Coordinates of C-alpha atoms in Angstrom, one line a residue:
Chain A
X29 CA -8.5 -5.2 27.2
X30 CA -6.6 -3.7 30.2
X31 CA -3.4 -3.8 28.1
X32 CA -5.1 -2.0 25.3
X33 CA -6.3 0.9 27.5
X34 CA -2.9 1.1 29.2
X35 CA -1.2 1.4 25.8
X36 CA -3.7 4.2 24.8
X37 CA -3.0 6.0 28.0
X38 CA 0.8 5.6 27.5
X39 CA 0.4 6.9 24.0
X40 CA -1.2 10.1 25.3
X41 CA 1.4 10.6 28.1
X42 CA 4.3 10.0 25.7
X43 CA 2.8 12.5 23.2
X44 CA 2.8 15.2 25.9
X45 CA 6.3 14.2 26.9
X46 CA 7.5 14.5 23.3
X47 CA 6.0 17.9 23.1
X48 CA 7.7 19.2 26.2
X49 CA 11.0 17.6 25.3
X50 CA 11.1 18.9 21.7
X51 CA 9.9 22.4 22.8
X52 CA 12.5 22.4 25.6
X53 CA 15.3 21.6 23.1
X54 CA 14.3 24.5 20.9
X55 CA 13.0 22.5 18.0
X56 CA 10.0 24.7 17.3
X57 CA 9.8 26.0 13.7
X58 CA 9.8 29.6 14.9
X59 CA 13.1 29.0 16.7
X60 CA 14.7 27.0 13.9
X61 CA 13.8 29.4 11.1
X62 CA 14.5 32.8 12.8
X63 CA 17.8 34.6 13.1
X64 CA 19.2 35.4 16.6
X65 CA 18.1 39.1 16.1
X66 CA 14.4 38.0 16.0
X67 CA 12.5 38.3 19.3
X68 CA 10.0 35.4 19.5
X69 CA 8.4 36.1 22.9
Chain B
X3 CA -21.9 10.1 -20.8
X4 CA -20.0 8.3 -23.5
X5 CA -19.8 11.4 -25.7
X6 CA -18.4 13.3 -22.7
X7 CA -15.7 10.7 -22.2
X8 CA -14.8 10.6 -25.9
X9 CA -14.8 14.5 -25.9
X10 CA -12.4 14.6 -22.9
X11 CA -10.2 12.1 -24.6
X12 CA -10.1 14.1 -27.8
X13 CA -9.4 17.4 -26.0
X14 CA -6.5 15.7 -24.2
X15 CA -5.1 14.3 -27.4
X16 CA -5.4 17.6 -29.2
X17 CA -3.8 19.5 -26.4
X18 CA -0.8 17.2 -26.5
X19 CA -0.6 17.3 -30.3
X20 CA -0.6 21.1 -30.5
X21 CA 1.8 21.6 -27.5
X22 CA 4.9 22.0 -29.7
X23 CA 3.2 24.5 -31.9
X24 CA 2.5 26.7 -28.8
X25 CA 6.2 26.9 -28.2
X26 CA 7.0 27.7 -31.8
X27 CA 4.3 30.4 -32.1
X28 CA 5.5 31.9 -28.8
X29 CA 9.1 32.0 -30.0
X30 CA 8.0 33.9 -33.2
X31 CA 5.8 36.3 -31.3
X32 CA 8.3 37.1 -28.6
X33 CA 10.5 38.8 -31.1
X34 CA 7.7 41.2 -31.8
X35 CA 7.2 42.0 -28.1
X36 CA 10.8 42.7 -27.5
X37 CA 11.4 39.4 -25.8
X38 CA 8.5 39.7 -23.3
X39 CA 6.2 36.7 -22.8
X40 CA 3.2 36.4 -25.1
X41 CA -0.4 35.4 -24.7
X42 CA 0.6 32.0 -26.1
X43 CA 3.1 31.5 -23.2
X44 CA 0.4 32.4 -20.7
X45 CA -2.1 30.0 -22.3
X46 CA 0.4 27.2 -22.6
X47 CA 1.2 27.6 -18.9
X48 CA -2.4 27.6 -17.9
X49 CA -2.9 24.3 -19.8
X50 CA 0.0 22.8 -17.9
X51 CA 2.2 22.6 -21.0
X52 CA 5.9 22.8 -20.3
X53 CA 7.3 26.1 -21.5
X54 CA 11.0 26.8 -21.9
X55 CA 11.2 29.9 -19.7
X56 CA 14.9 30.6 -20.1
X57 CA 14.0 33.7 -22.2
X58 CA 12.7 35.2 -18.9
X59 CA 14.9 33.4 -16.4
X60 CA 18.0 34.8 -18.1
X61 CA 16.6 38.3 -18.9
X62 CA 18.0 40.0 -15.8
X63 CA 19.3 43.3 -17.2
X64 CA 22.7 44.2 -18.5
X65 CA 24.9 46.5 -16.4
X66 CA 27.2 46.9 -19.5
X67 CA 24.4 48.7 -21.2
X68 CA 23.6 51.0 -18.3
X69 CA 22.8 54.6 -19.1
X70 CA 25.2 57.2 -17.6
X71 CA 24.4 58.3 -14.1
X72 CA 22.7 61.5 -15.2
X73 CA 20.4 59.9 -17.7
X74 CA 16.9 58.5 -17.0
X75 CA 17.2 55.3 -14.9
X76 CA 20.9 55.6 -15.0
X77 CA 21.2 55.0 -11.3
X78 CA 19.7 51.6 -11.7
X79 CA 22.8 50.3 -13.4
X80 CA 21.2 48.8 -16.5
X81 CA 18.8 46.7 -14.4
X82 CA 15.2 47.7 -14.4
X83 CA 12.7 46.9 -11.7
X84 CA 11.2 44.2 -14.0
X85 CA 14.6 42.6 -14.3
X86 CA 15.0 42.6 -10.5
X87 CA 11.6 41.0 -10.0
X88 CA 12.3 38.4 -12.6
X89 CA 15.5 37.6 -10.7
X90 CA 13.5 37.2 -7.5
X91 CA 10.9 35.1 -9.4
X92 CA 13.6 32.6 -10.6
X93 CA 15.9 32.8 -7.5
X94 CA 18.6 34.2 -9.8
X95 CA 19.7 37.2 -7.7
X96 CA 21.6 37.4 -4.4
X97 CA 19.0 38.0 -1.8
X98 CA 19.9 39.2 1.8
X99 CA 17.3 38.4 4.4
X100 CA 17.3 38.6 8.2
X101 CA 15.7 35.1 8.6
X102 CA 17.9 32.1 9.0
X103 CA 17.4 28.7 7.4
X104 CA 18.1 27.4 3.9
X105 CA 14.7 28.4 2.5
X106 CA 14.7 32.0 3.8
X107 CA 16.1 33.6 0.6
X108 CA 13.8 31.9 -1.8
X109 CA 11.1 34.5 -2.1
X110 CA 9.0 33.1 -5.0
X111 CA 8.7 29.3 -5.7
X112 CA 6.3 28.5 -8.4
X113 CA 6.5 24.7 -7.9
X114 CA 4.2 25.3 -5.0
X115 CA 1.2 25.7 -7.3
X116 CA 1.8 22.2 -8.7
X117 CA 2.0 20.8 -5.1
X118 CA -1.2 22.7 -4.1
X119 CA -3.1 21.4 -7.1
X120 CA -1.8 17.8 -6.7
X121 CA -2.8 17.8 -3.0
X122 CA -6.2 19.2 -3.7
X123 CA -7.1 16.9 -6.6
X124 CA -5.0 13.7 -6.9
X125 CA -4.2 13.2 -3.2
X126 CA -7.7 14.0 -2.0
X127 CA -9.1 11.8 -4.7
X128 CA -6.9 8.9 -3.8
X129 CA -7.8 9.2 -0.1
X130 CA -11.5 9.6 -0.8
X131 CA -11.9 6.9 -3.4
X132 CA -9.3 4.5 -1.8
X133 CA -10.6 4.6 1.8
X134 CA -14.2 4.8 0.7
X135 CA -13.7 2.0 -1.8
X136 CA -12.2 -0.4 0.8
X137 CA -15.0 0.4 3.3
X138 CA -17.7 -0.3 0.6
X139 CA -15.8 -3.5 -0.5
X140 CA -15.6 -4.8 3.1
X141 CA -19.3 -4.1 3.8
X142 CA -20.2 -5.9 0.6
X143 CA -17.8 -8.8 1.6
X144 CA -19.4 -9.0 5.1
X145 CA -22.9 -9.3 3.7
X146 CA -21.9 -11.8 1.0
X147 CA -19.4 -14.0 2.8
X148 CA -20.6 -13.3 6.3
X149 CA -18.5 -13.6 9.5
X150 CA -15.9 -16.3 9.5
X151 CA -16.9 -18.5 12.4
X152 CA -15.0 -21.2 14.4
X153 CA -15.9 -24.4 12.6
X154 CA -17.7 -26.7 15.1
X155 CA -17.9 -23.9 17.6
X156 CA -15.5 -22.7 20.4
X157 CA -13.8 -25.5 22.4
X158 CA -14.0 -23.6 25.7
X159 CA -10.3 -24.1 26.3
X160 CA -7.9 -21.2 25.6
X161 CA -4.3 -20.7 24.7
X162 CA -2.1 -17.6 25.2
X163 CA -1.7 -16.1 21.7
X164 CA 0.2 -12.8 22.6
X165 CA 1.9 -11.8 25.8
X166 CA 1.0 -8.5 27.4
X167 CA 4.2 -6.7 26.2
X168 CA 3.4 -7.8 22.6
X169 CA -0.2 -6.5 22.9
X170 CA 1.1 -3.3 24.6
X171 CA 3.4 -2.6 21.6
X172 CA 0.6 -3.5 19.1
X173 CA -1.9 -1.1 20.7
X174 CA 0.7 1.7 21.0
X175 CA 1.3 1.4 17.3
X176 CA -2.4 0.9 16.5
X177 CA -3.6 3.8 18.7
X178 CA -1.0 6.2 17.4
X179 CA -1.7 5.1 13.8
X180 CA -5.4 5.7 14.1
X181 CA -4.9 9.2 15.6
X182 CA -2.3 10.0 12.9
X183 CA -4.7 8.8 10.2
X184 CA -7.7 10.8 11.6
X185 CA -5.7 14.0 12.1
X186 CA -4.0 13.6 8.8
X187 CA -7.3 13.2 7.0
X188 CA -8.7 16.2 8.9
X189 CA -5.8 18.3 7.6
X190 CA -6.2 17.0 4.1
X191 CA -9.9 17.6 3.8
X192 CA -10.1 20.7 6.0
X193 CA -10.6 23.1 3.0
X194 CA -12.7 20.8 1.0
X195 CA -15.1 19.6 3.7
X196 CA -14.6 21.2 7.1
X197 CA -14.7 24.8 6.0
X198 CA -17.9 24.5 3.8
X199 CA -19.6 22.5 6.6
X200 CA -18.3 24.1 9.9
X201 CA -16.8 27.4 8.8
X202 CA -13.3 28.8 8.8
X203 CA -13.0 29.3 12.6
X204 CA -14.0 25.7 13.4
X205 CA -11.5 24.4 10.8
X206 CA -8.7 26.6 12.2
X207 CA -9.3 25.1 15.7
X208 CA -9.5 21.6 14.3
X209 CA -6.4 22.1 12.2
X210 CA -4.4 23.5 15.1
X211 CA -5.5 20.5 17.3
X212 CA -4.8 18.0 14.5
X213 CA -1.3 19.3 13.7
X214 CA -0.4 19.2 17.5
X215 CA -1.6 15.7 17.8
X216 CA 0.0 14.6 14.5
X217 CA 3.4 16.1 15.4
X218 CA 3.6 14.7 18.9
X219 CA 1.9 11.3 18.6
X220 CA 4.2 10.5 15.7
X221 CA 7.0 9.7 18.2
X222 CA 4.9 7.0 19.7
X223 CA 4.3 5.6 16.3
X224 CA 8.0 5.5 15.4
X225 CA 9.0 4.0 18.7
X226 CA 6.4 1.3 18.7
X227 CA 7.2 0.5 15.0
X228 CA 10.7 -0.3 16.1
X229 CA 9.4 -2.4 19.0
X230 CA 7.0 -4.3 16.8
X231 CA 9.8 -5.0 14.3
X232 CA 12.1 -6.4 17.0
X233 CA 9.4 -8.5 18.6
X234 CA 8.0 -10.2 15.5
X235 CA 10.5 -10.1 12.7
X236 CA 11.8 -13.6 13.5
X237 CA 8.2 -15.0 13.1
X238 CA 7.6 -13.1 9.8
X239 CA 10.4 -14.5 7.6
X240 CA 8.6 -15.8 4.5
X241 CA 8.8 -19.5 3.8
X242 CA 7.3 -22.2 1.6
X243 CA 4.3 -22.5 3.9
X244 CA 3.2 -19.0 3.0
X245 CA 3.0 -19.8 -0.7
X246 CA 0.7 -22.8 0.1
X247 CA -1.4 -20.5 2.3
X248 CA -1.7 -17.9 -0.4
X249 CA -2.6 -20.6 -3.1
X250 CA -5.6 -21.5 -0.9
X251 CA -6.6 -17.9 -0.5
X252 CA -5.9 -18.2 3.2
X253 CA -9.2 -20.0 3.6
X254 CA -11.1 -16.7 3.3
X255 CA -13.0 -18.1 0.3
X256 CA -14.4 -21.5 1.0
X257 CA -13.9 -23.5 4.2
X258 CA -10.3 -24.7 3.9
X259 CA -7.9 -24.0 6.9
X260 CA -4.4 -23.9 5.4
X261 CA -1.6 -24.6 7.8
X262 CA 0.2 -21.7 9.5
X263 CA 2.7 -21.0 12.1
X264 CA 2.5 -18.0 14.6
X265 CA 1.7 -15.7 11.6
X266 CA 0.1 -16.7 8.3
X267 CA 1.1 -15.2 4.9
X268 CA -1.6 -12.6 5.1
X269 CA -0.4 -11.4 8.5
X270 CA 3.2 -11.4 7.2
X271 CA 2.2 -9.2 4.3
X272 CA 0.5 -6.8 6.8
X273 CA 3.7 -6.9 9.0
X274 CA 6.1 -6.1 6.2
X275 CA 3.8 -3.5 4.7
X276 CA 3.6 -1.9 8.1
X277 CA 7.4 -2.0 8.6
X278 CA 8.4 -0.8 5.2
X279 CA 5.7 1.8 4.6
X280 CA 5.8 2.8 8.3
X281 CA 9.6 3.5 8.0
X282 CA 9.0 5.4 4.8
X283 CA 6.2 7.5 6.2
X284 CA 8.3 8.1 9.3
X285 CA 11.3 9.4 7.3
X286 CA 9.2 11.7 5.2
X287 CA 7.4 12.8 8.4
X288 CA 10.7 13.6 10.1
X289 CA 11.6 15.6 7.0
X290 CA 8.3 17.6 7.5
X291 CA 8.8 17.8 11.3
X292 CA 12.2 19.5 10.9
X293 CA 11.6 21.8 7.9
X294 CA 14.4 22.0 5.4
X295 CA 16.8 20.1 7.7
X296 CA 16.3 16.7 6.1
X297 CA 16.1 17.1 2.3
X298 CA 16.1 13.6 0.7
X299 CA 14.5 13.8 -2.7
X300 CA 17.3 15.4 -4.7
X301 CA 19.8 12.8 -3.6
X302 CA 17.2 10.0 -4.1
X303 CA 16.5 11.3 -7.7
X304 CA 20.2 11.5 -8.4
X305 CA 20.7 7.9 -7.3
X306 CA 17.7 6.8 -9.5
X307 CA 19.1 8.7 -12.4
X308 CA 22.5 7.1 -12.0
X309 CA 21.0 3.6 -11.9
X310 CA 18.2 3.9 -14.5
X311 CA 19.4 6.7 -16.7
X312 CA 16.3 8.7 -16.0
X313 CA 16.2 12.5 -15.9
X314 CA 14.6 13.3 -12.6
X315 CA 15.5 16.7 -11.1
X316 CA 18.6 16.2 -9.0
X317 CA 18.6 19.8 -7.9
X318 CA 15.6 21.0 -5.9
X319 CA 14.8 24.1 -4.0
X320 CA 14.3 23.7 -0.2
X321 CA 10.5 24.2 -0.6
X322 CA 10.4 21.6 -3.4
X323 CA 12.0 19.1 -1.1
X324 CA 9.3 19.8 1.5
X325 CA 6.5 19.6 -1.1
X326 CA 7.7 16.2 -2.4
X327 CA 8.1 14.9 1.2
X328 CA 4.6 16.0 1.9
X329 CA 3.1 14.3 -1.2
X330 CA 5.1 11.1 -0.6
X331 CA 4.0 11.2 3.1
X332 CA 0.4 11.4 2.1
X333 CA 0.5 8.7 -0.6
X334 CA 2.2 6.2 1.6
X335 CA 0.0 7.0 4.6
X336 CA -3.2 6.7 2.6
X337 CA -2.0 3.3 1.2
X338 CA -1.3 2.2 4.8
X339 CA -4.8 3.3 5.9
X340 CA -6.5 1.3 3.1
X341 CA -4.5 -1.8 4.1
X342 CA -5.0 -1.3 7.8
X343 CA -8.8 -0.9 7.4
X344 CA -8.9 -4.4 6.0
X345 CA -6.6 -5.6 8.8
X346 CA -9.0 -4.1 11.4
X347 CA -12.0 -5.7 9.7
X348 CA -10.5 -9.2 9.7
X349 CA -9.3 -8.8 13.3
X350 CA -12.7 -7.7 14.6
X351 CA -16.1 -8.2 13.0
X352 CA -14.7 -10.3 10.1
X353 CA -13.6 -13.3 12.1
X354 CA -15.0 -14.8 15.2
X355 CA -12.5 -15.1 18.0
X356 CA -9.8 -13.0 16.2
X357 CA -10.0 -9.9 18.5
X358 CA -9.3 -12.0 21.6
X359 CA -5.7 -12.4 20.3
X360 CA -5.1 -8.7 20.9
X361 CA -7.9 -8.2 23.4
X362 CA -7.2 -10.6 26.3
X363 CA -4.3 -12.4 24.7
X364 CA -6.2 -15.7 25.2
X365 CA -7.7 -17.3 22.1
X366 CA -10.0 -20.3 21.9
X367 CA -7.9 -23.5 21.3
X368 CA -10.1 -24.6 18.4
X369 CA -9.8 -21.2 16.7
X370 CA -6.0 -21.4 17.1
X371 CA -6.0 -25.0 15.6
X372 CA -8.0 -23.8 12.6
X373 CA -5.9 -20.8 11.8
X374 CA -2.4 -21.4 13.3
X375 CA -2.2 -25.2 13.7
X376 CA 1.6 -25.5 13.5
X377 CA 2.0 -22.7 16.1
X378 CA -0.4 -24.6 18.5
X379 CA 1.6 -27.8 18.0
X380 CA 4.8 -25.9 18.8
X381 CA 3.3 -24.2 21.9
X382 CA 1.9 -27.5 23.2
X383 CA 5.2 -29.3 22.6
X384 CA 7.0 -26.5 24.6
X385 CA 4.4 -26.8 27.4
X386 CA 4.9 -30.5 27.4
X387 CA 8.6 -30.2 27.7
X388 CA 8.3 -27.6 30.5
X389 CA 5.9 -29.9 32.3
X390 CA 8.3 -32.8 32.4

């Protein structure tokens, strides 16, 4: 059971990691779909 | 009830039978309206009958017939506002927009309504009846067949069924799949169930949470799918033993214990279903995750047309690609959920001792002998050799 809970914890950690990596790389829909002249922030 | 069914059938048959006459009537009446669409056209479209709309699509004004500049509407150059809007409606005019991306200059896309209706009716119906059906079937099976027990009781001795890295990979895949399923269903049934029950604001919060989880946990699903494939593919190559196992129904009905290696035929079916459908749902998911960047249906349809001679649309608007990806994603995912619910049943309440394989990794030796006898022999032979 320890392995199961470790895997669940890893899944949560990896999901947050994926979010920060993808956001950092500029893969948000807003950034992908707007022209350079659009101010997003 | 019978009369209603027969009535519905007759309406469907009559609708199909009179469909061509709609088009003929419309053609005749359009002449009297100066080429504009008629009530017949509108009614046909509302009934979902295919209407040849080239009379509107191609009616975009004629600069050669423009009035001189000092006449009424002369400055419009022979193209009326209605012509311009028709051009926008059918993506037939050159549109300049400040957004980037391949879909930005498609201002009207009427295929969206078919997608919306399919999602709200067929997809929700498939999910509701499919998942509900398998749950009802399993509950009925449990109360008729009962739990499959270890014949003669547990031996008290255990054998390692899965190593910790195998269980880790399995639970990453399982955990992410359950979360993806739950959030996907919340998104699918938000309008139909969550809004009427909890209200718009609650649904908005649930949908925002669901899409965040869905988009980010998907990477864990894809990674662990690859890991599972690499770990277990060698044990899941079909062989003659599987056919014998299937002929005996896997021992689910009756008390037979057909021979099996590390994975029996049922587990192999689940494995290949997970890999193939998991890959398919991942590709369509990536297409949704990176909007308009990974179109795949037009090319797939062109390939199918080339092979089978069919006439699937080989040119699709960017939005249509997304809509088809979304529908395909939902269909494959729901099919997987239905199969995995059965897998969860047999791996937990359905069979005594089965959960230990993925729980502690240690299964009762007698359980292993009854369900994976050839694997036990292999493991014991290996242990014997190692002990020498």
